[in-house]
PDB file of C-alpha atoms in Angstrom:
ATOM      1  CA  MET A 900     -78.628  71.113 102.946  1.00  0.00           C
ATOM      2  CA  ARG A 901     -75.044  70.890 103.573  1.00  0.00           C
ATOM      3  CA  LYS A 902     -74.905  67.309 104.793  1.00  0.00           C
ATOM      4  CA  ASP A 903     -72.237  68.459 107.625  1.00  0.00           C
ATOM      5  CA  TYR A 904     -74.787  70.872 109.189  1.00  0.00           C
ATOM      6  CA  LYS A 905     -75.298  68.563 112.286  1.00  0.00           C
ATOM      7  CA  THR A 906     -71.848  68.358 112.576  1.00  0.00           C
ATOM      8  CA  TRP A 907     -71.001  71.719 112.506  1.00  0.00           C
ATOM      9  CA  LEU A 908     -73.960  72.171 114.719  1.00  0.00           C
ATOM     10  CA  GLU A 909     -73.155  69.759 117.487  1.00  0.00           C
ATOM     11  CA  ALA A 910     -69.776  71.071 117.542  1.00  0.00           C
ATOM     12  CA  GLN A 911     -71.045  74.120 118.631  1.00  0.00           C
ATOM     13  CA  LYS A 912     -72.343  72.719 121.378  1.00  0.00           C
ATOM     14  CA  TYR A 913     -75.860  73.454 120.765  1.00  0.00           C
ATOM     15  CA  ALA A 914     -78.835  71.111 122.669  1.00  0.00           C
ATOM     16  CA  SER A 915     -80.513  68.086 120.766  1.00  0.00           C
ATOM     17  CA  ASN A 916     -83.648  70.091 121.035  1.00  0.00           C
ATOM     18  CA  THR A 917     -82.402  73.225 118.991  1.00  0.00           C
ATOM     19  CA  ILE A 918     -80.438  70.882 116.381  1.00  0.00           C
ATOM     20  CA  ALA A 919     -83.634  68.930 115.579  1.00  0.00           C
ATOM     21  CA  SER A 920     -85.530  72.536 115.171  1.00  0.00           C
ATOM     22  CA  GLN A 921     -82.969  73.492 112.980  1.00  0.00           C
ATOM     23  CA  LEU A 922     -82.771  70.758 110.736  1.00  0.00           C
ATOM     24  CA  HIS A 923     -86.444  70.923 110.828  1.00  0.00           C
ATOM     25  CA  ARG A 924     -86.661  75.155 110.413  1.00  0.00           C
ATOM     26  CA  VAL A 925     -83.959  74.585 106.970  1.00  0.00           C
ATOM     27  CA  GLY A 926     -85.851  71.571 105.317  1.00  0.00           C
ATOM     28  CA  ARG A 927     -88.871  73.453 105.835  1.00  0.00           C
ATOM     29  CA  VAL A 928     -86.722  76.499 103.411  1.00  0.00           C
ATOM     30  CA  GLU A 929     -85.432  73.790 101.212  1.00  0.00           C
ATOM     31  CA  ASP A 930     -88.707  72.065 100.305  1.00  0.00           C
ATOM     32  CA  ASN A 931     -90.545  75.507  99.667  1.00  0.00           C
ATOM     33  CA  TYR A 932     -87.902  77.447  97.702  1.00  0.00           C
ATOM     34  CA  GLY A 933     -85.799  75.239  96.971  1.00  0.00           C
ATOM     35  CA  ASP A 934     -81.493  74.124  97.887  1.00  0.00           C
ATOM     36  CA  LEU A 935     -80.121  76.758 100.303  1.00  0.00           C
ATOM     37  CA  GLU A 936     -76.195  75.689  98.384  1.00  0.00           C
ATOM     38  CA  GLY A 937     -77.596  77.209  95.325  1.00  0.00           C
ATOM     39  CA  HIS A 938     -78.837  80.470  96.132  1.00  0.00           C
ATOM     40  CA  PHE A 939     -75.850  81.388  98.266  1.00  0.00           C
ATOM     41  CA  ALA A 940     -73.893  80.227  94.930  1.00  0.00           C
ATOM     42  CA  ALA A 941     -76.313  82.489  92.992  1.00  0.00           C
ATOM     43  CA  ASP A 942     -76.892  85.872  94.658  1.00  0.00           C
ATOM     44  CA  LYS A 943     -75.868  85.342  98.682  1.00  0.00           C
ATOM     45  CA  PHE A 944     -79.122  85.019  99.416  1.00  0.00           C
ATOM     46  CA  GLU A 945     -80.337  88.216  98.610  1.00  0.00           C
ATOM     47  CA  ALA A 946     -83.533  87.554  96.507  1.00  0.00           C
ATOM     48  CA  LEU A 947     -84.557  84.483  98.830  1.00  0.00           C
ATOM     49  CA  ILE A 948     -83.861  87.228 102.143  1.00  0.00           C
ATOM     50  CA  GLU A 949     -86.256  89.610  99.423  1.00  0.00           C
ATOM     51  CA  LEU A 950     -89.115  86.832  98.579  1.00  0.00           C
ATOM     52  CA  LEU A 951     -88.800  85.949 102.685  1.00  0.00           C
ATOM     53  CA  ARG A 952     -89.199  89.984 103.806  1.00  0.00           C
ATOM     54  CA  TYR A 953     -92.341  90.023 105.882  1.00  0.00           C
ATOM     55  CA  SER A 954     -92.117  93.547 108.765  1.00  0.00           C
ATOM     56  CA  SER A 955     -94.640  94.281 111.604  1.00  0.00           C
ATOM     57  CA  GLU A 956     -95.454  97.215 108.798  1.00  0.00           C
ATOM     58  CA  ASP A 957     -96.384  94.164 106.069  1.00  0.00           C
ATOM     59  CA  GLN A 958     -98.888  92.885 109.244  1.00  0.00           C
ATOM     60  CA  ARG A 959    -100.289  96.345 110.613  1.00  0.00           C
ATOM     61  CA  ARG A 960    -101.458  97.572 106.979  1.00  0.00           C
ATOM     62  CA  ASN A 961    -103.236  93.972 106.375  1.00  0.00           C
ATOM     63  CA  LYS A 962    -100.979  92.745 103.205  1.00  0.00           C
ATOM     64  CA  PRO A 963    -101.199  89.590 103.010  1.00  0.00           C
ATOM     65  CA  ASN A 964     -97.851  87.376 103.803  1.00  0.00           C
ATOM     66  CA  PRO A 965     -95.770  86.439 100.702  1.00  0.00           C
ATOM     67  CA  THR A 966     -94.111  83.426 101.662  1.00  0.00           C
ATOM     68  CA  LYS A 967     -94.991  79.678 101.475  1.00  0.00           C
TER      69      LYS A 967
END
């Protein structure tokens, strides 16, 4: 995660609980899939988005959710 992400969120005037939630979510993604900066540099998140793709139709068809 970029070191300035929290500062950017604060500059956008997000509430402190929203900032904490966003930092937690980004941390969880990075814990499971690696550094987001690397994913962006590699393919602008295309491969990561494909890994995370799971639709309501997938759920209706009882497909297992492949995300970590």
